[in-house]
mmCIF file with all atom_site columns, C-alpha atoms and ligand atoms in Angstrom:
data_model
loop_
_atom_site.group_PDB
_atom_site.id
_atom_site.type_symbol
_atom_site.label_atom_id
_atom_site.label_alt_id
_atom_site.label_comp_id
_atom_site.label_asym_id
_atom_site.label_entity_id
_atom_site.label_seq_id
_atom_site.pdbx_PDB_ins_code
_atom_site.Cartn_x
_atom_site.Cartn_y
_atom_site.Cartn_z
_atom_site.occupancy
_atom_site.B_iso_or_equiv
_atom_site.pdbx_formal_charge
_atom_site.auth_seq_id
_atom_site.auth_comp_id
_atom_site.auth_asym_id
_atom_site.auth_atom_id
_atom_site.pdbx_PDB_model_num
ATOM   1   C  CA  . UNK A 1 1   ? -3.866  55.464 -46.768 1.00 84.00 ? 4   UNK A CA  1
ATOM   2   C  CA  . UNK A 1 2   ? -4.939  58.658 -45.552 1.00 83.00 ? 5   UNK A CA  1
ATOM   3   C  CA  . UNK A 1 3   ? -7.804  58.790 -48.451 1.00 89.00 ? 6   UNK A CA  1
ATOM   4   C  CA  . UNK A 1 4   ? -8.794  55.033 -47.500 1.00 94.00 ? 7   UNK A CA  1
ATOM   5   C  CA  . UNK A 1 5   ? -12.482 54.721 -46.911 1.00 94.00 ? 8   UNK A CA  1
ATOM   6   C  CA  . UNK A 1 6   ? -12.692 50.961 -46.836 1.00 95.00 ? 9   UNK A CA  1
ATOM   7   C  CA  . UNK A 1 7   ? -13.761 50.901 -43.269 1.00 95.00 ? 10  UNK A CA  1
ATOM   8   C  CA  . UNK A 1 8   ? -17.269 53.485 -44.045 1.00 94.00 ? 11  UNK A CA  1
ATOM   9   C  CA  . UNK A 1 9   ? -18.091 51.929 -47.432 1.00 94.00 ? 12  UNK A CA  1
ATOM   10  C  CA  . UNK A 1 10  ? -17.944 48.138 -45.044 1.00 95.00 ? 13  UNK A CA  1
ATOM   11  C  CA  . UNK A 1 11  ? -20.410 49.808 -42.395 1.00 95.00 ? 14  UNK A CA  1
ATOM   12  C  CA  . UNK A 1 12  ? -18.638 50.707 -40.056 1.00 94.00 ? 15  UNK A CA  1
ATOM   13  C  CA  . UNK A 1 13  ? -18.711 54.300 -38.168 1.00 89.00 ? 16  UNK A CA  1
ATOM   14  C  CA  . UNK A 1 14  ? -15.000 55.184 -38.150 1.00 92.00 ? 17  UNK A CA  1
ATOM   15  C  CA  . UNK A 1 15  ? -13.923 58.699 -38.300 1.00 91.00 ? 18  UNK A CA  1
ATOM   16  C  CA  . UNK A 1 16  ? -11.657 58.519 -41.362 1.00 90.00 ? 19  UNK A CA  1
ATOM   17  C  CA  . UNK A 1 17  ? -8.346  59.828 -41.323 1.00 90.00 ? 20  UNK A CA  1
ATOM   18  C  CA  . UNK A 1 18  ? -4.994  57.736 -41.351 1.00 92.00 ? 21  UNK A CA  1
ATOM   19  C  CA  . UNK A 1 19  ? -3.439  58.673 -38.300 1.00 95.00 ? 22  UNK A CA  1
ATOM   20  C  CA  . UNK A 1 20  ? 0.599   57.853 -38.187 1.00 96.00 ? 23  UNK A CA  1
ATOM   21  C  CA  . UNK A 1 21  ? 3.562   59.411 -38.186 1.00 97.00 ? 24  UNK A CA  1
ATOM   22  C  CA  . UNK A 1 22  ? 7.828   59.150 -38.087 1.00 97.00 ? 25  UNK A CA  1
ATOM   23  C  CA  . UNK A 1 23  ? 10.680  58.899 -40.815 1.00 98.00 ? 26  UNK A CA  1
ATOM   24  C  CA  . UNK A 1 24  ? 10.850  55.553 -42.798 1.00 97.00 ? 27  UNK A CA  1
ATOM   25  C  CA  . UNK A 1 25  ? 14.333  55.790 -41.695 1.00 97.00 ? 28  UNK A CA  1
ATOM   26  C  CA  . UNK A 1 26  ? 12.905  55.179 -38.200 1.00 98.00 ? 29  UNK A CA  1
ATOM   27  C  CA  . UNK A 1 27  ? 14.943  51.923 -36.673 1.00 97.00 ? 30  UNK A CA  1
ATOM   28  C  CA  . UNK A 1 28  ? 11.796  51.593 -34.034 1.00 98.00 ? 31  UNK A CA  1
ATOM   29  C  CA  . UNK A 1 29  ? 8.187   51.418 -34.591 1.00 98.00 ? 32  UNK A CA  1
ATOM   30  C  CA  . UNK A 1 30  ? 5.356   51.906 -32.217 1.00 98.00 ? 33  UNK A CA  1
ATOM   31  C  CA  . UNK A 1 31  ? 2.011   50.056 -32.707 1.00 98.00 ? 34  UNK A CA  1
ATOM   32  C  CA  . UNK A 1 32  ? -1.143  50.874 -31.057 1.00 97.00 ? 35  UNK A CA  1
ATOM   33  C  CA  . UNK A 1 33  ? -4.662  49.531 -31.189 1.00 96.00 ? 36  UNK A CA  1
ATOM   34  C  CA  . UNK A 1 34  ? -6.507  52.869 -32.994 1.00 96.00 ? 37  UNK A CA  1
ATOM   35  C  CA  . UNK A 1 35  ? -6.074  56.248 -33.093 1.00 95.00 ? 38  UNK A CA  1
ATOM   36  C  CA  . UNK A 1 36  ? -8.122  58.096 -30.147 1.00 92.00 ? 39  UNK A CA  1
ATOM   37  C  CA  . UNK A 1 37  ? -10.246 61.234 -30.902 1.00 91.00 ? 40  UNK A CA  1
ATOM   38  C  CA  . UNK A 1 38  ? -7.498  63.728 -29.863 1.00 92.00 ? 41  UNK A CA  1
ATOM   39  C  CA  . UNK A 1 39  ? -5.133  61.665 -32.524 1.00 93.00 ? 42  UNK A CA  1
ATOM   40  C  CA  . UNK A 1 40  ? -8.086  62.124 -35.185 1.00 91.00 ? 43  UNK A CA  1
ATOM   41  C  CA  . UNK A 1 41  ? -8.109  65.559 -34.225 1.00 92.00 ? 44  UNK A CA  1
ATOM   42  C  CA  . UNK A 1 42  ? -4.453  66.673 -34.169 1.00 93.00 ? 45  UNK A CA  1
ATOM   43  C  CA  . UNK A 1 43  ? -3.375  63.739 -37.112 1.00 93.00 ? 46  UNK A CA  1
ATOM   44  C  CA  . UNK A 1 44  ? -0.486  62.848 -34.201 1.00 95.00 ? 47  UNK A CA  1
ATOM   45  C  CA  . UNK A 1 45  ? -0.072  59.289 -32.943 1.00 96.00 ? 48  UNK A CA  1
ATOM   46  C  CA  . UNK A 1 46  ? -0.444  59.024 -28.671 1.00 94.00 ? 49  UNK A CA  1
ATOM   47  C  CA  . UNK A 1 47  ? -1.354  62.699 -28.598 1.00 91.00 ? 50  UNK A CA  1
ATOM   48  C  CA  . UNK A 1 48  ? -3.937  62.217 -25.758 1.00 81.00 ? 51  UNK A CA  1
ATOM   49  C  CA  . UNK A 1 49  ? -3.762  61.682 -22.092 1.00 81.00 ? 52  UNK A CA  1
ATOM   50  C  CA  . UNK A 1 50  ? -3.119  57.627 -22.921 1.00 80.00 ? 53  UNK A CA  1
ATOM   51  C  CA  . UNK A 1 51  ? 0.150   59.164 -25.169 1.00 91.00 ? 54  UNK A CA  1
ATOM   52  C  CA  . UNK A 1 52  ? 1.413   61.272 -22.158 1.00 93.00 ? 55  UNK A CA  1
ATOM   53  C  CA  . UNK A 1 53  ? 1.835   58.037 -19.932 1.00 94.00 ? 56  UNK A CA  1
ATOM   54  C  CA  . UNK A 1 54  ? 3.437   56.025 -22.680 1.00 96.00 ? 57  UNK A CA  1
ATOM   55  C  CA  . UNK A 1 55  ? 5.722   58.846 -23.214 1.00 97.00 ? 58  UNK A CA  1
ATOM   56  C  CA  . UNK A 1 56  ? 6.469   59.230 -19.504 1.00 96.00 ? 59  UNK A CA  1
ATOM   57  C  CA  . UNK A 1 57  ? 7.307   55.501 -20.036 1.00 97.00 ? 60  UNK A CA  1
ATOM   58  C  CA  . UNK A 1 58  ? 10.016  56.368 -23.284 1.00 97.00 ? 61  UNK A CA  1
ATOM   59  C  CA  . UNK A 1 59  ? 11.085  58.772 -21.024 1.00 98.00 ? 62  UNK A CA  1
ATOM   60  C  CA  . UNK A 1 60  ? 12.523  55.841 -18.365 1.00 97.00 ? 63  UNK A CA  1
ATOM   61  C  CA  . UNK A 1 61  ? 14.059  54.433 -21.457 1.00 97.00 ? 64  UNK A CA  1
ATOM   62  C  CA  . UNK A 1 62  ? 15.812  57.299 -22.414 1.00 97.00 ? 65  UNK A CA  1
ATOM   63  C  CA  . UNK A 1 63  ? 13.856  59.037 -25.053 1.00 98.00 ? 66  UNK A CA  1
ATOM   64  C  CA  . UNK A 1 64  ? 12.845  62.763 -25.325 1.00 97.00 ? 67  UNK A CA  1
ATOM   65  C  CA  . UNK A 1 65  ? 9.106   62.934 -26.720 1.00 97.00 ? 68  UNK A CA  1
ATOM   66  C  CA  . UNK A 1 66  ? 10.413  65.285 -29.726 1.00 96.00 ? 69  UNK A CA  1
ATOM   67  C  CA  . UNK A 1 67  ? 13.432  62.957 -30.073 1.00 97.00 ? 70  UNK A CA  1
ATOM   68  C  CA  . UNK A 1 68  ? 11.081  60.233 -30.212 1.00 98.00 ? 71  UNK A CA  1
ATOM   69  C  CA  . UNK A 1 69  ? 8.694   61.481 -32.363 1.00 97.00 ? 72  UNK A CA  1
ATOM   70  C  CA  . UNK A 1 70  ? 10.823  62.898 -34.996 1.00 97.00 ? 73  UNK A CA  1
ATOM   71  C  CA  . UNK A 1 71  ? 13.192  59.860 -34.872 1.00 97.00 ? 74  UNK A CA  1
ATOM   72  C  CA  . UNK A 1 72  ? 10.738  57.233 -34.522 1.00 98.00 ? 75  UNK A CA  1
ATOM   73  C  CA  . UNK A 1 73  ? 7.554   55.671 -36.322 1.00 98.00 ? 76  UNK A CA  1
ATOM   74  C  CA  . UNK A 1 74  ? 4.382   55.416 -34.466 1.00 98.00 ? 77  UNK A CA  1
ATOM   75  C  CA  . UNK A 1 75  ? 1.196   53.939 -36.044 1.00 98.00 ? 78  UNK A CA  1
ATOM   76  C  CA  . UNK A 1 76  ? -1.261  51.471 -35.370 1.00 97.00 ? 79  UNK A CA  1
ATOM   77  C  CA  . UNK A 1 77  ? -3.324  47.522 -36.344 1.00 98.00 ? 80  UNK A CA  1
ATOM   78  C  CA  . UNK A 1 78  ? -5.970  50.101 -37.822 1.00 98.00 ? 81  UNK A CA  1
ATOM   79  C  CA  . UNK A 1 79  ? -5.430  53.747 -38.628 1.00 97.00 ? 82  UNK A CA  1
ATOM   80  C  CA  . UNK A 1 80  ? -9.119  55.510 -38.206 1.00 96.00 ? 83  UNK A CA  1
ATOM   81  C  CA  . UNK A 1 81  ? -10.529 56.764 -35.047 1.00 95.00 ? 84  UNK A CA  1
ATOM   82  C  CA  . UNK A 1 82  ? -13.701 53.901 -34.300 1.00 95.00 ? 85  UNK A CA  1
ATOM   83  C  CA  . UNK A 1 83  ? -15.556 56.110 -32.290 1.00 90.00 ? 86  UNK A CA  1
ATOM   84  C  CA  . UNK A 1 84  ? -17.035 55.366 -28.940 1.00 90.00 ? 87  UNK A CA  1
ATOM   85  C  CA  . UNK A 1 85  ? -17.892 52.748 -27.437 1.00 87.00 ? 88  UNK A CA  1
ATOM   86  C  CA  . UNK A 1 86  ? -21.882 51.666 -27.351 1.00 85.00 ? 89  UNK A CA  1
ATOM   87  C  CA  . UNK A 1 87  ? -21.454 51.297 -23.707 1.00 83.00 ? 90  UNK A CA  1
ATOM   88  C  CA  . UNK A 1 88  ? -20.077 54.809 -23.162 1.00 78.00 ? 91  UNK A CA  1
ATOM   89  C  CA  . UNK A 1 89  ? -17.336 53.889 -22.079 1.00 80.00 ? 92  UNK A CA  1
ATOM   90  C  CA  . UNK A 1 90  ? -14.095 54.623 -23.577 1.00 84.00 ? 93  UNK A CA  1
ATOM   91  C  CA  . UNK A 1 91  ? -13.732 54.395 -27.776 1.00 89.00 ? 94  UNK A CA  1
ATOM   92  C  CA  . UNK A 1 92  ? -14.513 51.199 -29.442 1.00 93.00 ? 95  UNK A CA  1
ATOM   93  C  CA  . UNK A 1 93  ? -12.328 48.405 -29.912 1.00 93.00 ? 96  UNK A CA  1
ATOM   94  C  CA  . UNK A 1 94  ? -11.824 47.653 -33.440 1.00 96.00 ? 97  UNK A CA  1
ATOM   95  C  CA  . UNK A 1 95  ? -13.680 44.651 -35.253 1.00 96.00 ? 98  UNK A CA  1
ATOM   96  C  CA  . UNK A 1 96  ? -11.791 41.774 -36.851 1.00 96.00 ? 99  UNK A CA  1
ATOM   97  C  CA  . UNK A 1 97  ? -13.116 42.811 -40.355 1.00 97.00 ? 100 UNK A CA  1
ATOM   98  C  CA  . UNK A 1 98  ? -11.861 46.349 -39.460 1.00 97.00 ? 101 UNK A CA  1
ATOM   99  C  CA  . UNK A 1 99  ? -8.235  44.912 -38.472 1.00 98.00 ? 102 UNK A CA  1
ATOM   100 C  CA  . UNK A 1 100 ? -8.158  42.637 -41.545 1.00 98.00 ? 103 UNK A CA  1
ATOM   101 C  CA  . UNK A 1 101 ? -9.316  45.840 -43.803 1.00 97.00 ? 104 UNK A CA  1
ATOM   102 C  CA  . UNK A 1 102 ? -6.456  47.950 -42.455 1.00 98.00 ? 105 UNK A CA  1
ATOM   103 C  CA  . UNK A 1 103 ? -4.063  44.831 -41.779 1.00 98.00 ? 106 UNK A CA  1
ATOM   104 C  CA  . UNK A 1 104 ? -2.131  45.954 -45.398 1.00 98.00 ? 107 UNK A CA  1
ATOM   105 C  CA  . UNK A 1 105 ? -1.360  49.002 -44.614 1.00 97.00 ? 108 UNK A CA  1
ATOM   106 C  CA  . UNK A 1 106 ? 0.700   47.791 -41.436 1.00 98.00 ? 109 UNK A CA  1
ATOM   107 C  CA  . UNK A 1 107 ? 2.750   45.391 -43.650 1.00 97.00 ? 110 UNK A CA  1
ATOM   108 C  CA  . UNK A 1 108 ? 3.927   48.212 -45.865 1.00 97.00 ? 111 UNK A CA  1
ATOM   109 C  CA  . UNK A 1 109 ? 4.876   50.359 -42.955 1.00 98.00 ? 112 UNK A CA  1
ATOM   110 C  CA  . UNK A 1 110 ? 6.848   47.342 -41.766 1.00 97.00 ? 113 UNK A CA  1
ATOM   111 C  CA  . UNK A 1 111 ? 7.963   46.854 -44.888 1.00 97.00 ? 114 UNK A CA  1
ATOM   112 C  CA  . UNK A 1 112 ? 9.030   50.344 -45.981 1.00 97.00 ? 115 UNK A CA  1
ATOM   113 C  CA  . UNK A 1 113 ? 10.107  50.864 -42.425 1.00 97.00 ? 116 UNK A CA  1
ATOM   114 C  CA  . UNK A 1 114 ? 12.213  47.612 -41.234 1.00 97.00 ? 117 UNK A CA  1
ATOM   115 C  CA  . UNK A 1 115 ? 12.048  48.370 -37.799 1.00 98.00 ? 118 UNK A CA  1
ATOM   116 C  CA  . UNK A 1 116 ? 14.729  46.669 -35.527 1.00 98.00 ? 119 UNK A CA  1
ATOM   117 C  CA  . UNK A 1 117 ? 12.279  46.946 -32.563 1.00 98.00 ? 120 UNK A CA  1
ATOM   118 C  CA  . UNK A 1 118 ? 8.615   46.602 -32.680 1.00 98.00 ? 121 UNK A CA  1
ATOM   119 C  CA  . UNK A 1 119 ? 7.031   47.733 -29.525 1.00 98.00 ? 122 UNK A CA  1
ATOM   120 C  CA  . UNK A 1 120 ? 3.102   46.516 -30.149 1.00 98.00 ? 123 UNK A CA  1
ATOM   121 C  CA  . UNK A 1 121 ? 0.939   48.469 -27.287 1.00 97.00 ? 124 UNK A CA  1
ATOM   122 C  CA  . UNK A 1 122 ? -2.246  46.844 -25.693 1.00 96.00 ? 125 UNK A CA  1
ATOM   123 C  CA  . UNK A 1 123 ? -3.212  43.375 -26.229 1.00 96.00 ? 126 UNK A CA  1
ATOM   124 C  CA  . UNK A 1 124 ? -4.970  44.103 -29.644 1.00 96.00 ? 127 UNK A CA  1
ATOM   125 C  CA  . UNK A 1 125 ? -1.746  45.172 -31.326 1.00 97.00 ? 128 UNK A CA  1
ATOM   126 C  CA  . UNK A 1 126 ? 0.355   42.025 -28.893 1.00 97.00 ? 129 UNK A CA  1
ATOM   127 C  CA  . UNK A 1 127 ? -1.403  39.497 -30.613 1.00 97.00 ? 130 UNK A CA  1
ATOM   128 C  CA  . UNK A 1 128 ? -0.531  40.929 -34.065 1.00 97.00 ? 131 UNK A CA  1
ATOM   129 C  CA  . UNK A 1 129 ? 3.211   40.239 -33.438 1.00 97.00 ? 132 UNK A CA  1
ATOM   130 C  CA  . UNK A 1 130 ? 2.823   37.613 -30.843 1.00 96.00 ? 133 UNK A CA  1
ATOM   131 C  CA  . UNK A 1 131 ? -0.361  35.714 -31.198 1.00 95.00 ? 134 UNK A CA  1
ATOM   132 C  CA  . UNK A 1 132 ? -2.785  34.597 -28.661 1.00 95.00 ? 135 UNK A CA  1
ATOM   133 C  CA  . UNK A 1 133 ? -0.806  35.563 -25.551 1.00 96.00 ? 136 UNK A CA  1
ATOM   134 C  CA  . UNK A 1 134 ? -2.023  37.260 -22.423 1.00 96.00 ? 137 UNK A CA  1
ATOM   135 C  CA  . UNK A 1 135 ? -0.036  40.883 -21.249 1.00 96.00 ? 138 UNK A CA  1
ATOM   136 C  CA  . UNK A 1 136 ? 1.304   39.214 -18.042 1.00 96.00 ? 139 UNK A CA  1
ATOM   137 C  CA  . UNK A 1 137 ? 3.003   36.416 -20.005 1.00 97.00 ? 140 UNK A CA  1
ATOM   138 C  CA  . UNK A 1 138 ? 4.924   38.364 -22.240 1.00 98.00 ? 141 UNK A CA  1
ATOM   139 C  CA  . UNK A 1 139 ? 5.218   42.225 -20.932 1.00 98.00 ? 142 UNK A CA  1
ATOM   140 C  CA  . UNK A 1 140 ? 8.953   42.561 -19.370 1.00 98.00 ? 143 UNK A CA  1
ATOM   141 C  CA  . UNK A 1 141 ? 10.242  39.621 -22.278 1.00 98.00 ? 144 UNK A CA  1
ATOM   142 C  CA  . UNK A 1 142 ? 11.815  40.138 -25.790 1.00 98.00 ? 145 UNK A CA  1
ATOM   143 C  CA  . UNK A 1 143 ? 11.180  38.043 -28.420 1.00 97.00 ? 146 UNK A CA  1
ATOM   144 C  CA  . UNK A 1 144 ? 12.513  37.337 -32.151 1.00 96.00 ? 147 UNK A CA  1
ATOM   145 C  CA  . UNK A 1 145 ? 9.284   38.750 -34.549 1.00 93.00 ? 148 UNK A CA  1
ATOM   146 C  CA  . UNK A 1 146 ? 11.204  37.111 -37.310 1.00 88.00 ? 149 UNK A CA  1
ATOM   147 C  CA  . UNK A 1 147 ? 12.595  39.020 -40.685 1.00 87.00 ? 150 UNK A CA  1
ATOM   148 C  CA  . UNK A 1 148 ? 15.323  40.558 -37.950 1.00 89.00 ? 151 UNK A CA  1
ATOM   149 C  CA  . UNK A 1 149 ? 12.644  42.154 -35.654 1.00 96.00 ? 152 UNK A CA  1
ATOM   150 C  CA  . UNK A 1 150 ? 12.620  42.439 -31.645 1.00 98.00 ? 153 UNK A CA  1
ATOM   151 C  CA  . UNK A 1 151 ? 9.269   42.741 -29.905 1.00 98.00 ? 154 UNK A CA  1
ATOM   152 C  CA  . UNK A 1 152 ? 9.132   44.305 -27.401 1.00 98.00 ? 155 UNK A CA  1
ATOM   153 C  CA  . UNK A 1 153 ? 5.637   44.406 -26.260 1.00 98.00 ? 156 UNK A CA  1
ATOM   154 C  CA  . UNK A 1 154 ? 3.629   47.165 -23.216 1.00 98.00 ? 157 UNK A CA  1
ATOM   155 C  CA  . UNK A 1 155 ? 0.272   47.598 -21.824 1.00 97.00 ? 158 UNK A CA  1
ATOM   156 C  CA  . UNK A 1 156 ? -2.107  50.039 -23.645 1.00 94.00 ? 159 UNK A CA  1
ATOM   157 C  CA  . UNK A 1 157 ? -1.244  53.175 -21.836 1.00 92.00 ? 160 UNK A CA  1
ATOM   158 C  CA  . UNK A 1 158 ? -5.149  54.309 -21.503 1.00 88.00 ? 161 UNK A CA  1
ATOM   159 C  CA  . UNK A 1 159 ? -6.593  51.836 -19.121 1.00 82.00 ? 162 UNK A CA  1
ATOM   160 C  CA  . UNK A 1 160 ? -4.191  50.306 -17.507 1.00 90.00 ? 163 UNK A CA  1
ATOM   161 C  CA  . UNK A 1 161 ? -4.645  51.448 -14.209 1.00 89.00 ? 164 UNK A CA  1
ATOM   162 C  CA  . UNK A 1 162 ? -6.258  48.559 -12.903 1.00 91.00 ? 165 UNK A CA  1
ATOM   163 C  CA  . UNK A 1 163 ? -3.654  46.367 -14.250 1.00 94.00 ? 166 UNK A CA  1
ATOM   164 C  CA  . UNK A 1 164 ? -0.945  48.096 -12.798 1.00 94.00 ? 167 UNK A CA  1
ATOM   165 C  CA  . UNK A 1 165 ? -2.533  48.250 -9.349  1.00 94.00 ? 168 UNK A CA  1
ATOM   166 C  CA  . UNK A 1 166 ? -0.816  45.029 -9.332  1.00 96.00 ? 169 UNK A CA  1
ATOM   167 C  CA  . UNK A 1 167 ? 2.708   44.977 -8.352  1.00 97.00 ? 170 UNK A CA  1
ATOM   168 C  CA  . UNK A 1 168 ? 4.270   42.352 -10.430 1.00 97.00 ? 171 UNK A CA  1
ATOM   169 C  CA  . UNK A 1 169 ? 2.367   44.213 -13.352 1.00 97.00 ? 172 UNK A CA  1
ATOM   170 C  CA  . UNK A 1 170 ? 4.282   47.343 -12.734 1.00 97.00 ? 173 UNK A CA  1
ATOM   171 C  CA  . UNK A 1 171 ? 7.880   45.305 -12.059 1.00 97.00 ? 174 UNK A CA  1
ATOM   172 C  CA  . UNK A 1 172 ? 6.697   44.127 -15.634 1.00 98.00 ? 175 UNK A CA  1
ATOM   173 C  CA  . UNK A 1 173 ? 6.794   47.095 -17.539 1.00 98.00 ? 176 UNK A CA  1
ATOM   174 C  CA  . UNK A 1 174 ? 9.744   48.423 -15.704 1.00 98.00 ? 177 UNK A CA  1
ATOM   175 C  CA  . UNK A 1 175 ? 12.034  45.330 -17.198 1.00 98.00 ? 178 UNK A CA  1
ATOM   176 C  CA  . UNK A 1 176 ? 10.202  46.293 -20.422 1.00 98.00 ? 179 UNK A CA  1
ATOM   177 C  CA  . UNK A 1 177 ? 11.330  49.805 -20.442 1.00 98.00 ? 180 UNK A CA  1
ATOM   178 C  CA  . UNK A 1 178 ? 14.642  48.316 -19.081 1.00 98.00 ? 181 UNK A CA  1
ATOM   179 C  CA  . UNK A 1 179 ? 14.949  46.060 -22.119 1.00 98.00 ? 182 UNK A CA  1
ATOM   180 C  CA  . UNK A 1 180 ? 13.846  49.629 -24.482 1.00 98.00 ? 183 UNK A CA  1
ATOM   181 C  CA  . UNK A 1 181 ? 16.538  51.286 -23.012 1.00 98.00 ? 184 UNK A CA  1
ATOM   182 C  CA  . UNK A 1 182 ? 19.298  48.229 -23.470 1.00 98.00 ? 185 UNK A CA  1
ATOM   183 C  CA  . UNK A 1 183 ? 18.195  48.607 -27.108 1.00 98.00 ? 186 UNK A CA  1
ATOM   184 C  CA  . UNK A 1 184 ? 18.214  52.215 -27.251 1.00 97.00 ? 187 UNK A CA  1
ATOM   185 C  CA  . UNK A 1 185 ? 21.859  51.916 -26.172 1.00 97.00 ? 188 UNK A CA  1
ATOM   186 C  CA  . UNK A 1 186 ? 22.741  48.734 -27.951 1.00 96.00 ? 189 UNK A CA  1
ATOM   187 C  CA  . UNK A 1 187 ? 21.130  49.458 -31.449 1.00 95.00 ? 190 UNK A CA  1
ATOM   188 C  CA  . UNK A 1 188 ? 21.726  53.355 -31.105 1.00 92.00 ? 191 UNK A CA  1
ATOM   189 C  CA  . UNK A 1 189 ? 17.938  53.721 -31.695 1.00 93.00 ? 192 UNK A CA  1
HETATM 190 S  S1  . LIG H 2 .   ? -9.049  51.982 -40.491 1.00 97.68 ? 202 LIG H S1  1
HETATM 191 FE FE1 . LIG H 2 .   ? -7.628  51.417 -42.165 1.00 97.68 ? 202 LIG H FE1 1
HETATM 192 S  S2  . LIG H 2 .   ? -8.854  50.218 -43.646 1.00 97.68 ? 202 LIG H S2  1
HETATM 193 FE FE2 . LIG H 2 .   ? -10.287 51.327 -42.269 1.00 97.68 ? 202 LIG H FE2 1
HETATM 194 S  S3  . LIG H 2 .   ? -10.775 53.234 -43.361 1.00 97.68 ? 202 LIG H S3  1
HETATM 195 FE FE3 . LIG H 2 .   ? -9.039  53.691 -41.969 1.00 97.68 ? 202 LIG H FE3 1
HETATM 196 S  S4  . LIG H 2 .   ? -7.180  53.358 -43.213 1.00 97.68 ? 202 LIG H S4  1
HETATM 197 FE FE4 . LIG H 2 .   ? -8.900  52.383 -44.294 1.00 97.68 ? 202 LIG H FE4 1
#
């Protein structure tokens, strides 16, 4: 995965570089939309300023962020950094064809994995496990993923700002992070 090219050789101007990380005895997995630039840089999942708030999040749930990250597998629905956006403003999403290039490697994480608990981050990686749903339908619920799975799904961490200016946004992920610490407890994650 980390050699994979697919993405450049299609046209399109990621920064290869498989960014993931965790044991394949991890019981949990994190997915985000793409690695960011400080990920590419440092090869470490959430290692930017978007990580720090998810992590202040885990921490609400009980995790350490070195418990987490050495107990724990974080990846994402496509593993290159995509560069920035054309607008300037923030990186870019990734394409379709981009998400159905990488979409393999995801299914043998979750395969080699087996995660108990899925926790998909941002609406890209939400409607992986979930579908066409919108954030304030299903942050704060748990739902079978099949094959044994929980999803547990949050916000994207970098952004969400405006979408937790809203109160009932924040009560949101607070039952979400309630329900990750339940599970934390429960599953002895
Ligand atoms: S994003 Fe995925 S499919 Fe595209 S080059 Fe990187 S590893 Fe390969």
């Amino acid at each position: 995965m980390r050699a994979c090219r697919q993405c450049l050789e299609a046209g399109f101007s990621v920064i290869p570089g498989a960014v993931f990380s965790g044991p394949a005895s991890a019981r949990l997995m994190i997915v985000g939309q793409a690695p960011g630039v400080t990920e590419c840089e440092t090869g470490r999942p959430f290692n930017g300023s978007s990580g720090q708030r998810l992590f202040d999040w885990l921490a609400e749930a009980g995790w350490e962020e070195s418990d987490f990250r050495a107990g724990q597998y974080m990846t994402a629905v496509t593993k290159c950094y995509p560069g920035k956006s054309p607008n300037g403003k923030g990186d870019r999403a990734p394409t379709r064809a981009e998400q159905k290039l990488c979409a393999p490697y995801l299914e043998q994480e979750l395969t080699l994995v087996e995660p108990q608990v899925v926790v998909p981050v941002g609406s890209l990686a939400v409607r992986r496990f979930m579908g066409a749903v919108r954030l304030t339908d299903v942050v704060g619920t748990v739902v079978e993923g099949g094959e044994g799975r929980l999803i547990v799904p949050l916000p994207h961490p970098s952004g969400v700002n405006l979408w937790l200016n809203r109160p009932e946004n924040q009560e949101r992920v607070a039952e979400a992070l309630t329900h990750l610490e339940r599970l934390r407890q429960e599953l002895a994650l």
